[in-house]
Each structure stands twice: as C-alpha cells, then as structure tokens.
Amino acid sequence: MEGKILESVLGEFEKIAQIPRPSKHERKVSDYLCARLNDLGLKVEQDSNFNIIADLDASPGFENSPRTILQAHMDMVCVAEPNVKFNPLEDPIKLERSEKFLIAQGTSLGADDGIGIAIILHILKTIKNHGAIRVIFTTDEEVGMTGANNLDEKFVADADFMINCDSETFDEVIVSSAGSVNLDFSKRVEKIPPACENFFEVKIDGLLGGHSGEKIHENRANAIRLLAFTMISMKRKAVELDKILNISEFNGGEARNSIPSKASAIISTQLTLDELETLTKELNARFLAMYDIDSGIKLHVREVDSAGRKIFKSEDATSLIRLITIIHVGVYAMVSYEKDVEQIVETSANLGLVSTHEDSIAVNYFPRSSVDGKLDSFYQLAEDVADLTEFEVLIMNRSPAWQKNPNSKLATLACDIFKSQNDQTMKIKSIHAGLECGYFAMKNPKLNIISLGTTNEAIHSPQEKLHLDTIVPQVNLISTLLERIAGGSI
Ligand SMILES: [Zn+2]
C-alpha cells in the first residue's frame, strides 16, 4: 500500500519535472495540469495568469460538508551547478532517485513545489469520503506571487478551509507567515571632478549573508552598514589630518532579500595607503568583535587607477551614508504566540542593496512583519527618513502578512491526526518569510488556512533534496484531514 502511494505520487512528479517551468513561464505546465485535472474528473478553469482553479464535487452524502481548497504553485526556481549546461526554458529536470532521496542531476529539483502538486493529484485519484474540493495551482510564486495576488476573489470566497502544500518540513504545520514591502530610496545626483587624484578601493567581504527572513535573528553583519561605518571613520581621520576625502562609488549587496555579504567603495583621498591600511586593520578588528557569528569579515584597501573618475558632492555622499546608518537593520520585534513556545521574529528589516551610478543613487530596504499594522508603520518611517536624507522613496510590492488565527481548529486537527498516524508530535509554527497564504487570507479573512509539506532540503539550489519517506505521511495526513472535515470533526 505504502509503496503504491509513493510510486503514484512520484509518477505524477516525474511528468511535471519533464515540463520546463521557471517563474513567469508556466503556460506549458498549466496547460498540462488543466488536462490532467480534467482527466481526473474535475471542472477546470484557467485564468489569464495561467492559474488553475478546478472543482471536485463532494462525494455522495457529503454535499453539505464544508469546501476545502488544496493549493500549490506551479513555477520553480531553476538553478544549476556552474559546470552544468541547463536551459530552464527548454530542458527537463533529470531526476536521480536513491533509496531515501530524490535529487536532480546538477540542477534544482523543483520539489518546491512540484511535490505539492503531485501529492494533490494523487489524493484526487484516491480520496473516498469528502466534501467539495477546490484545487488552486498558482503561477509566479517564487518571484512576485502575482498568480496568488491576481486570483479572482470569487474562487476563495466560498471556501471554508485551505491546505497550502508549499512548506518544507513534514512534521510541522505552519499557521502564519510574514508580509513584506519594497522601500526603494533614490536620489538624482551630479558627480563632479575630483579634488585629489589618488583613488582607492575599500572593500568588505567574507560575511555570512543569507536569507533576510530566515537568518535575520542571528545578528549577522550587514556589509553595506559596515562599509558606511568605514567611510565615516576614514572621513574622520581625513578631517583630523586636514586632508581631503570624497566618495566616488558605493555598491553592495546581492538581492533585496539577502543580508549583504559584500560591499565596496571607491574613494578619492589625500590619506596615504599606509594610513588607510592602519585604519582598515583597526576597523576590521572592531567589526569582528561586534559580530561573533561572522568570523570571516575582511576589509581590504588598494590603490586604483584614477582615469575618468568623478566624485559625489560631499552633501550627496553625506546623505547616502546618513541614510544607511539611520535606518534600522535586523530584528525589530520578536514574538511568542504561545506561552513557553520559542520566540520567532515578528518584524525585521533588511538593507539589501545599494548602488551608485553617474547620475543617481539607489538604496533598497526590505521590511517584513507578520503583523500588517507594523508593516504599515514603515510607510511613515520611509517618508520621514527620505525627507531627512533628501532622498525620494517609492513604496512597492506590498505582500500581506498571514496573521495567526488563534482559533484555528484545523492546525490542532492536523496535529492530532499526525500524532495518531506517525506516533510522533507535529509542531505548530509561524515563519518569518512570505507564503501565498497571505493573499488567500486577505481575499477571505474567514478562510481557515494551514500550510504543510514534505521535507525538502536546500530548496532553490542545485542541492535541493526531497526526503522520500515523508511523502506517504503527507498523503495520509491530507487525505484524513479531508475525510474528517467532511465528517464534521471541525
Ligand atoms: Zn514554494
């Protein structure tokens, strides 16, 4: 029986893995899944964003039972090892199965979230006693969640429960996630010829970096911040010695939602390389002492060519450094939803990217919160900070928080079923990252939502690995949940 379930789910997964499906290119996979759901007897609709909405009628005798949405996303993050030739728009994922794991040869696997879809397809084939089931497969989860965002509210309004199948740990039930907003600061500038022809590059690297939701509570150093402090110290030294120091370039970070692991600046100064190196050494030691966890922080300085370089006017450079140093980065607030339960991050912010150009400066700030009201408070903060530093600010891509429902009986029921089926405890958890559940909760605040998933390691990387022994427990859990909902257990 168990073997049959596993083979059936993996059979569905293999077919999905054959279809290239990077975010924003889901048409093919969406067409395939429409046909598949049609074969399984569902009434299928595809919207203009290629989201799929498919209905399965209640089984006889359960017509008055609540309606449950089963939800997953169709797109995947496509990444390959540096030496692997891989065209995400054309190449299928090459699966490699061992006794315990499923991986892909040299690329990401797409178990996030292909396994969620495969499990749902399997359940639709086998479920016996159930109320009305609506399957919603969304597009573009990994980039902008535009599929979930643009989904017509009517598909969410008439449902009572939703099981999102996009989590990554089989013995956890997720009950809330964070919202976020992009705060993009920018400034028009005009660079001027340098007052001194000696140029140096000041670089900081070797920091841990990492995901700005998952790692923000670890007090990891922010390279952009440390480089700004370095600029302040160097400027102070220059003033002390009555010498010139100006900034010509300042760039750092990898992505809005990554803690920046490196940053570099070009300066023009009368300070000597010796003076700069001495200062750099002192600062490096100070930074290492400030951040225990970041033992690889390294500041470098070297002379560079001066040809064609210009500098920022000192008021513009001051504005930039001030903006970087006055906005808070890291954790704003921790929260514990239940007594004696481990605290998690409620609100945080990451300063992820800074770039300077010939005529402009851009700074990307990225707050997250599981409380919408706290996210709102960043709007005023952004405008005040922009005023104080003479930047403009654009507020964009707000994604809603999925706030914890204190009366959720669905999570408790999932825990009870999991315990009886696996003789082990399921943990109720909130995460400090985004899930599509926020959009569904926003469209129907009465919808009772949980998020579940098989155990998937290292998602979004070529090391992505699916734990095969977590598939059958997921199938059993979701099937029983559907039967118990139909039977009136909640
Ligand atoms: Zn996912």
Coordinates of C-alpha atoms and ligand atoms in Angstrom, one line a residue:
M1 CA 0.0 0.0 0.0
E2 CA 2.7 2.5 1.1
G3 CA 4.8 1.6 -2.0
K4 CA 1.8 2.1 -4.2
I5 CA 1.2 5.6 -2.8
L6 CA 4.8 6.5 -3.2
E7 CA 5.0 5.3 -6.8
S8 CA 1.8 7.1 -7.7
V9 CA 3.0 10.4 -6.3
L10 CA 6.4 10.1 -7.9
G11 CA 4.8 9.2 -11.2
E12 CA 2.9 12.5 -11.2
F13 CA 6.0 14.3 -10.1
E14 CA 8.1 12.8 -12.9
K15 CA 5.7 14.1 -15.5
I16 CA 5.7 17.6 -14.1
A17 CA 9.6 17.5 -14.0
Q18 CA 9.6 16.9 -17.7
I19 CA 8.0 20.3 -18.3
P20 CA 10.2 23.4 -18.0
R21 CA 8.5 25.7 -15.6
P22 CA 10.6 28.7 -14.4
S23 CA 8.6 31.5 -12.9
K24 CA 6.7 33.6 -15.5
H25 CA 6.9 30.7 -18.0
E26 CA 4.2 28.5 -16.7
R27 CA 1.9 28.3 -19.7
K28 CA 3.0 24.8 -20.7
V29 CA 2.8 23.3 -17.2
S30 CA -0.5 25.0 -16.6
D31 CA -1.9 23.5 -19.9
Y32 CA -0.6 20.1 -18.9
L33 CA -2.2 20.3 -15.4
C34 CA -5.5 21.5 -16.8
A35 CA -5.7 18.4 -19.0
R36 CA -4.6 16.2 -16.1
L37 CA -7.3 17.6 -13.7
N38 CA -9.8 17.2 -16.5
D39 CA -8.9 13.5 -16.8
L40 CA -9.4 13.1 -13.1
G41 CA -13.0 14.4 -13.5
L42 CA -12.7 17.9 -12.2
K43 CA -14.3 21.0 -13.6
V44 CA -11.3 23.1 -14.7
E45 CA -10.7 26.7 -15.3
Q46 CA -7.5 28.5 -16.3
D47 CA -7.4 32.3 -15.7
S48 CA -5.4 34.9 -17.6
N49 CA -2.4 34.5 -15.3
F50 CA -2.4 30.7 -16.1
N51 CA -3.6 30.0 -12.5
I52 CA -5.7 26.8 -12.4
I53 CA -8.9 26.6 -10.5
A54 CA -10.5 23.1 -10.5
D55 CA -13.5 21.8 -8.6
L56 CA -14.3 18.3 -7.5
D57 CA -17.8 17.7 -6.3
A58 CA -18.5 16.3 -2.8
S59 CA -18.8 12.5 -2.7
P60 CA -22.4 11.3 -2.2
G61 CA -23.8 12.1 1.2
F62 CA -21.3 14.9 1.9
E63 CA -22.9 17.6 -0.2
N64 CA -23.4 19.8 2.8
S65 CA -19.9 19.5 4.1
P66 CA -17.5 22.5 4.1
R67 CA -15.5 23.3 0.9
T68 CA -11.7 22.8 1.2
I69 CA -9.1 24.4 -1.1
L70 CA -5.9 22.3 -1.8
Q71 CA -3.3 24.8 -3.0
A72 CA 0.2 24.6 -4.5
H73 CA 2.3 26.6 -7.0
M74 CA 3.4 25.5 -10.5
D75 CA 6.6 27.5 -11.0
M76 CA 10.0 26.6 -9.7
V77 CA 13.4 28.3 -9.1
C78 CA 15.7 27.0 -11.8
V79 CA 19.4 27.0 -10.9
A80 CA 22.3 24.8 -12.0
E81 CA 25.8 23.9 -10.8
P82 CA 28.3 26.2 -12.5
N83 CA 29.6 23.5 -14.8
V84 CA 26.2 22.2 -15.8
K85 CA 24.6 23.2 -19.1
F86 CA 21.0 23.9 -18.4
N87 CA 18.4 25.9 -20.3
P88 CA 15.5 26.4 -17.8
L89 CA 13.1 27.3 -20.7
E90 CA 13.7 24.1 -22.6
D91 CA 15.4 21.4 -20.6
P92 CA 13.6 18.9 -18.4
I93 CA 14.8 18.2 -14.9
K94 CA 16.8 15.0 -14.8
L95 CA 15.8 13.1 -11.7
E96 CA 18.0 10.8 -9.7
R97 CA 16.4 8.5 -7.1
S98 CA 18.2 6.7 -4.3
E99 CA 16.7 4.7 -1.5
K100 CA 16.0 7.7 0.7
F101 CA 16.1 10.8 -1.6
L102 CA 15.1 12.3 -4.9
I103 CA 17.5 14.8 -6.3
A104 CA 18.2 16.4 -9.7
Q105 CA 21.3 16.0 -11.7
G106 CA 23.2 19.3 -11.4
T107 CA 20.1 21.5 -11.1
S108 CA 17.4 22.4 -8.6
L109 CA 14.8 19.7 -8.3
G110 CA 11.5 21.7 -8.2
A111 CA 10.1 19.6 -5.3
D112 CA 9.3 23.2 -4.2
D113 CA 6.5 23.0 -5.2
G114 CA 6.1 20.1 -7.7
I115 CA 5.8 17.6 -5.0
G116 CA 2.8 19.6 -3.5
I117 CA 1.1 19.3 -6.9
A118 CA 1.9 15.6 -7.3
I119 CA 0.5 14.8 -3.8
I120 CA -2.7 16.7 -4.6
L121 CA -3.1 14.9 -7.9
H122 CA -2.6 11.6 -6.1
I123 CA -5.2 12.5 -3.4
L124 CA -7.8 13.4 -6.1
K125 CA -7.4 9.9 -7.5
T126 CA -7.9 8.1 -4.3
I127 CA -10.0 10.1 -1.8
K128 CA -13.3 8.5 -0.9
N129 CA -15.5 10.5 1.5
H130 CA -15.0 14.2 1.1
G131 CA -16.8 17.5 0.8
A132 CA -16.3 19.8 -2.1
I133 CA -12.6 20.2 -3.0
R134 CA -11.2 23.1 -5.0
V135 CA -7.7 22.8 -6.3
I136 CA -5.9 26.0 -6.9
F137 CA -2.5 25.9 -8.7
T138 CA -0.9 29.3 -8.9
T139 CA 1.9 30.8 -11.0
D140 CA 4.9 33.0 -10.2
E141 CA 5.1 32.3 -6.5
E142 CA 8.9 32.4 -6.5
V143 CA 9.2 35.9 -8.0
G144 CA 6.3 38.1 -7.2
M145 CA 3.4 35.9 -6.1
T146 CA 1.5 37.6 -8.8
G147 CA -0.6 34.5 -9.5
A148 CA -2.0 34.4 -6.0
N149 CA -2.2 38.2 -5.9
N150 CA -4.3 38.4 -9.1
L151 CA -6.5 35.4 -8.4
D152 CA -10.2 36.3 -8.5
E153 CA -11.6 36.6 -5.0
K154 CA -14.7 34.6 -6.0
F155 CA -12.6 31.4 -6.0
V156 CA -11.7 32.0 -2.4
A157 CA -14.9 33.5 -1.1
D158 CA -17.0 30.3 -0.9
A159 CA -14.4 28.0 0.8
D160 CA -14.1 27.3 4.5
F161 CA -10.7 25.6 4.7
M162 CA -7.4 25.7 2.8
I163 CA -4.4 23.4 2.9
N164 CA -1.4 25.1 1.3
C165 CA 1.1 22.4 0.2
D166 CA 4.3 24.6 0.0
S167 CA 6.1 24.1 3.3
E168 CA 9.3 22.2 3.7
T169 CA 9.2 20.1 6.9
F170 CA 6.9 17.1 7.1
D171 CA 6.4 17.3 10.9
E172 CA 5.5 21.0 11.1
V173 CA 2.2 22.7 10.4
I174 CA 2.6 26.4 9.5
V175 CA 0.0 28.8 10.8
S176 CA 1.3 32.3 9.9
S177 CA 3.8 33.9 7.6
A178 CA 5.3 37.4 7.2
G179 CA 4.3 40.1 4.8
S180 CA 6.8 42.5 3.2
V181 CA 7.1 45.7 1.3
N182 CA 9.8 47.1 -1.0
L183 CA 11.0 50.6 0.1
D184 CA 13.2 51.9 -2.7
F185 CA 15.1 55.1 -1.9
S186 CA 16.7 57.0 -4.8
K187 CA 18.4 60.3 -5.4
R188 CA 19.4 62.2 -8.5
V189 CA 23.0 63.4 -8.3
E190 CA 25.6 65.1 -10.4
K191 CA 29.1 64.0 -10.0
I192 CA 32.0 66.5 -10.1
P193 CA 35.7 66.3 -10.9
P194 CA 37.9 65.1 -8.0
A195 CA 39.8 67.5 -5.8
C196 CA 42.6 64.9 -5.4
E197 CA 43.8 62.3 -8.0
N198 CA 44.6 59.5 -5.6
F199 CA 41.9 56.8 -5.7
F200 CA 41.5 53.7 -3.6
E201 CA 39.0 50.8 -3.5
V202 CA 37.8 49.9 0.0
K203 CA 36.1 46.5 0.0
I204 CA 34.5 44.4 2.7
D205 CA 33.7 40.7 2.1
G206 CA 33.7 37.3 3.8
L207 CA 30.4 37.9 5.6
L208 CA 27.9 35.1 6.0
G209 CA 25.0 36.9 4.3
G210 CA 21.9 34.7 3.9
H211 CA 18.2 34.8 3.6
S212 CA 16.9 38.0 5.1
G213 CA 13.8 36.3 6.6
E214 CA 15.3 33.0 7.9
K215 CA 18.6 34.4 9.2
I216 CA 17.8 37.9 10.3
H217 CA 17.6 36.9 14.0
E218 CA 21.2 35.5 14.0
N219 CA 22.7 39.0 14.3
R220 CA 24.7 38.5 11.1
A221 CA 26.7 41.5 10.0
N222 CA 25.5 43.7 7.1
A223 CA 28.3 44.5 4.7
I224 CA 26.7 47.8 3.5
R225 CA 26.4 49.1 7.0
L226 CA 29.9 48.2 7.9
L227 CA 31.2 49.9 4.8
A228 CA 29.3 53.0 5.7
F229 CA 30.9 52.9 9.2
T230 CA 34.2 52.5 7.5
M231 CA 33.6 55.6 5.3
I232 CA 32.7 57.6 8.4
S233 CA 35.9 56.6 10.2
M234 CA 38.0 57.3 7.2
K235 CA 36.4 60.7 6.8
R236 CA 37.0 61.5 10.4
K237 CA 40.7 60.6 10.1
A238 CA 41.0 62.8 7.0
V239 CA 39.4 65.8 8.8
E240 CA 41.7 65.2 11.8
L241 CA 44.8 65.3 9.5
D242 CA 43.3 68.2 7.5
K243 CA 43.2 66.1 4.3
I244 CA 40.5 65.6 1.6
L245 CA 38.3 62.5 1.3
N246 CA 35.4 62.0 -1.1
I247 CA 33.4 59.1 -2.3
S248 CA 33.3 58.2 -5.9
E249 CA 31.3 54.9 -5.9
F250 CA 29.5 52.9 -3.2
N251 CA 27.9 49.5 -4.1
G252 CA 26.9 46.5 -2.1
G253 CA 24.6 43.5 -1.7
E254 CA 23.3 40.6 -3.7
A255 CA 19.5 40.9 -3.5
R256 CA 16.8 42.8 -1.7
N257 CA 16.0 39.7 0.4
S258 CA 19.6 38.7 1.2
I259 CA 21.7 40.0 4.0
P260 CA 24.5 41.6 2.1
S261 CA 27.8 39.7 2.3
K262 CA 30.0 42.1 0.5
A263 CA 30.2 45.8 -0.5
S264 CA 32.9 48.1 -2.0
A265 CA 33.5 51.8 -2.3
I266 CA 35.9 53.9 -4.4
I267 CA 37.3 56.9 -2.6
S268 CA 39.5 59.8 -3.6
T269 CA 41.7 61.0 -0.7
Q270 CA 44.9 62.6 0.4
L271 CA 45.2 59.9 3.1
T272 CA 48.1 57.6 2.2
L273 CA 47.8 53.9 1.6
D274 CA 49.6 53.3 4.9
E275 CA 47.2 55.5 6.8
L276 CA 44.3 53.7 5.2
E277 CA 45.7 50.3 5.8
T278 CA 46.3 51.0 9.5
L279 CA 42.7 52.3 9.9
T280 CA 41.4 49.3 8.0
K281 CA 43.1 46.9 10.3
E282 CA 41.7 48.6 13.4
L283 CA 38.2 48.7 11.9
N284 CA 38.4 45.0 10.9
A285 CA 39.2 44.0 14.4
R286 CA 36.4 46.1 15.8
F287 CA 33.9 44.6 13.3
L288 CA 35.0 41.0 14.2
A289 CA 34.5 41.9 17.9
M290 CA 31.0 43.2 17.1
Y291 CA 29.8 40.1 15.3
D292 CA 30.8 36.8 16.9
I293 CA 29.0 34.8 14.3
D294 CA 30.7 36.5 11.4
S295 CA 34.2 35.3 11.8
G296 CA 35.2 35.8 8.2
I297 CA 34.7 39.6 7.9
K298 CA 37.6 41.1 5.9
L299 CA 38.2 44.7 5.0
H300 CA 40.6 45.4 2.1
V301 CA 42.1 48.6 0.7
R302 CA 44.1 49.0 -2.5
E303 CA 45.1 51.8 -4.8
V304 CA 43.2 52.1 -8.1
D305 CA 43.5 53.9 -11.4
S306 CA 42.1 57.5 -11.4
A307 CA 41.4 57.8 -15.1
G308 CA 38.0 59.3 -15.8
R309 CA 36.7 59.0 -12.2
K310 CA 34.5 61.6 -10.7
I311 CA 33.3 62.1 -7.1
F312 CA 30.0 62.8 -5.4
K313 CA 29.4 66.2 -4.0
S314 CA 30.0 66.0 -0.3
E315 CA 26.4 66.7 0.6
D316 CA 25.2 63.8 -1.6
A317 CA 27.8 61.4 -0.1
T318 CA 26.7 62.6 3.4
S319 CA 23.1 61.9 2.5
L320 CA 23.8 58.4 1.4
I321 CA 25.9 57.5 4.4
R322 CA 23.3 59.0 6.7
L323 CA 20.5 57.0 5.1
I324 CA 22.5 53.8 5.5
T325 CA 23.3 54.5 9.2
I326 CA 20.0 55.8 10.5
I327 CA 17.6 53.1 9.2
H328 CA 17.4 50.1 11.5
V329 CA 18.6 46.8 10.1
G330 CA 17.9 43.4 11.7
V331 CA 15.2 42.4 14.1
Y332 CA 12.6 45.0 15.3
A333 CA 10.5 42.7 17.4
M334 CA 10.3 39.0 18.5
V335 CA 7.1 37.3 19.4
S336 CA 6.0 34.1 21.1
Y337 CA 2.5 33.1 20.1
E338 CA 2.0 30.8 23.0
K339 CA 3.3 30.5 26.5
D340 CA 6.6 28.6 26.7
V341 CA 6.8 28.4 22.9
E342 CA 10.1 29.5 21.3
Q343 CA 10.1 33.2 20.2
I344 CA 10.3 33.9 16.5
V345 CA 10.9 37.1 14.6
E346 CA 7.7 39.2 14.2
T347 CA 9.2 42.3 12.5
S348 CA 12.5 42.8 10.8
A349 CA 14.1 44.9 8.1
N350 CA 17.0 44.2 5.7
L351 CA 19.1 46.8 3.9
G352 CA 19.9 44.6 0.9
L353 CA 21.2 46.6 -2.0
V354 CA 23.0 49.9 -2.6
S355 CA 24.2 51.1 -6.0
T356 CA 25.6 54.4 -7.2
H357 CA 25.6 55.5 -10.8
E358 CA 26.8 58.5 -12.8
D359 CA 23.6 60.5 -12.1
S360 CA 21.8 58.6 -9.3
I361 CA 22.0 56.6 -6.1
A362 CA 19.6 53.7 -5.2
V363 CA 19.1 52.0 -1.8
N364 CA 16.7 49.1 -1.3
Y365 CA 15.2 48.5 2.1
F366 CA 13.0 45.4 2.8
P367 CA 10.9 45.2 5.9
R368 CA 8.9 42.1 6.8
S369 CA 6.3 41.6 9.5
S370 CA 3.7 39.1 10.5
V371 CA 1.5 42.0 11.6
D372 CA 0.1 44.1 8.8
G373 CA -0.2 47.2 11.0
K374 CA 3.5 47.1 11.8
L375 CA 4.3 46.9 8.1
D376 CA 2.1 50.0 7.6
S377 CA 4.2 51.9 10.1
F378 CA 7.2 51.6 7.7
Y379 CA 5.4 53.8 5.2
Q380 CA 5.7 56.8 7.5
L381 CA 9.2 55.9 8.6
A382 CA 10.2 55.6 4.9
E383 CA 8.8 59.1 4.1
D384 CA 10.4 60.7 7.2
V385 CA 13.8 59.1 6.5
A386 CA 13.6 60.2 2.9
D387 CA 12.9 63.7 4.0
L388 CA 15.7 63.8 6.5
T389 CA 18.2 62.5 4.0
E390 CA 16.9 64.2 0.9
F391 CA 16.1 61.0 -0.9
E392 CA 12.9 60.1 -2.8
V393 CA 11.1 56.9 -1.7
L394 CA 9.0 54.6 -3.8
I395 CA 6.8 52.1 -1.8
M396 CA 6.0 49.0 -3.9
N397 CA 5.1 45.3 -4.0
R398 CA 3.4 45.1 -0.6
S399 CA 2.6 41.5 0.2
P400 CA 0.2 40.8 3.0
A401 CA 1.1 39.1 6.2
W402 CA -0.8 35.9 7.1
Q403 CA -1.7 36.5 10.7
K404 CA -2.1 33.7 13.1
N405 CA -5.7 32.6 13.7
P406 CA -5.8 32.0 17.4
N407 CA -9.0 29.8 17.0
S408 CA -7.7 27.6 14.2
K409 CA -9.0 24.1 14.8
L410 CA -7.6 23.0 11.5
A411 CA -4.0 23.1 12.9
T412 CA -5.0 21.2 16.0
L413 CA -6.8 18.6 14.0
A414 CA -3.7 18.2 11.7
C415 CA -1.5 17.7 14.8
D416 CA -3.9 15.1 16.3
I417 CA -4.1 13.1 13.0
F418 CA -0.3 13.3 12.5
K419 CA 0.3 12.0 16.0
S420 CA -2.0 9.0 15.6
Q421 CA -0.7 8.2 12.2
N422 CA 3.1 8.6 12.9
D423 CA 3.3 8.2 16.6
Q424 CA 5.3 11.5 16.7
T425 CA 4.5 15.1 17.5
M426 CA 3.7 17.7 14.9
K427 CA 4.9 21.2 15.7
I428 CA 2.8 24.3 15.1
K429 CA 5.0 27.0 13.6
S430 CA 5.0 30.5 12.3
I431 CA 7.6 31.6 9.7
H432 CA 9.3 34.9 9.1
A433 CA 9.1 34.6 5.3
G434 CA 6.4 35.0 2.8
L435 CA 3.8 32.4 1.7
E436 CA 0.9 32.8 -0.7
C437 CA -1.4 32.1 2.2
G438 CA -1.2 35.9 3.0
Y439 CA -3.1 36.6 -0.3
F440 CA -5.7 34.0 0.3
A441 CA -6.3 35.2 3.9
M442 CA -6.6 38.8 2.6
K443 CA -9.2 37.7 -0.1
N444 CA -11.2 35.7 2.5
P445 CA -10.3 36.6 6.2
K446 CA -12.6 33.8 7.4
L447 CA -10.7 31.1 5.5
N448 CA -9.1 28.7 7.9
I449 CA -5.6 28.0 6.5
I450 CA -2.7 25.8 7.3
S451 CA 0.4 25.1 5.3
L452 CA 2.0 21.6 5.1
G453 CA 4.8 19.9 3.1
T454 CA 7.2 17.1 2.7
T455 CA 10.7 17.5 3.9
N456 CA 12.7 19.3 1.2
E457 CA 16.2 20.3 1.8
A458 CA 18.2 23.2 0.2
I459 CA 15.4 24.4 -2.0
H460 CA 16.3 27.0 -4.6
S461 CA 19.7 25.4 -5.1
P462 CA 21.2 22.5 -7.1
Q463 CA 21.5 20.6 -3.8
E464 CA 17.7 20.5 -3.4
K465 CA 16.7 17.1 -2.0
L466 CA 13.4 15.5 -1.3
H467 CA 13.0 13.1 1.6
L468 CA 11.1 10.2 0.1
D469 CA 9.9 8.8 3.4
T470 CA 7.9 12.0 4.1
I471 CA 5.7 11.6 1.1
V472 CA 3.3 8.9 2.4
P473 CA 2.8 10.6 5.8
Q474 CA 1.8 13.8 3.9
V475 CA -0.7 11.9 1.7
N476 CA -2.2 10.1 4.7
L477 CA -2.4 13.3 6.7
I478 CA -4.1 15.4 4.0
S479 CA -6.5 12.6 3.0
T480 CA -7.6 12.0 6.6
L481 CA -7.9 15.8 7.1
L482 CA -10.3 16.0 4.1
E483 CA -12.3 13.0 5.4
R484 CA -12.5 14.4 8.9
I485 CA -13.6 17.8 7.6
A486 CA -16.3 16.1 5.6
G487 CA -17.3 14.1 8.6
G488 CA -17.9 17.2 10.7
S489 CA -14.8 16.9 13.0
I490 CA -14.5 20.7 12.9
Ligands
ZN1 ZN 7.5 27.1 -2.9

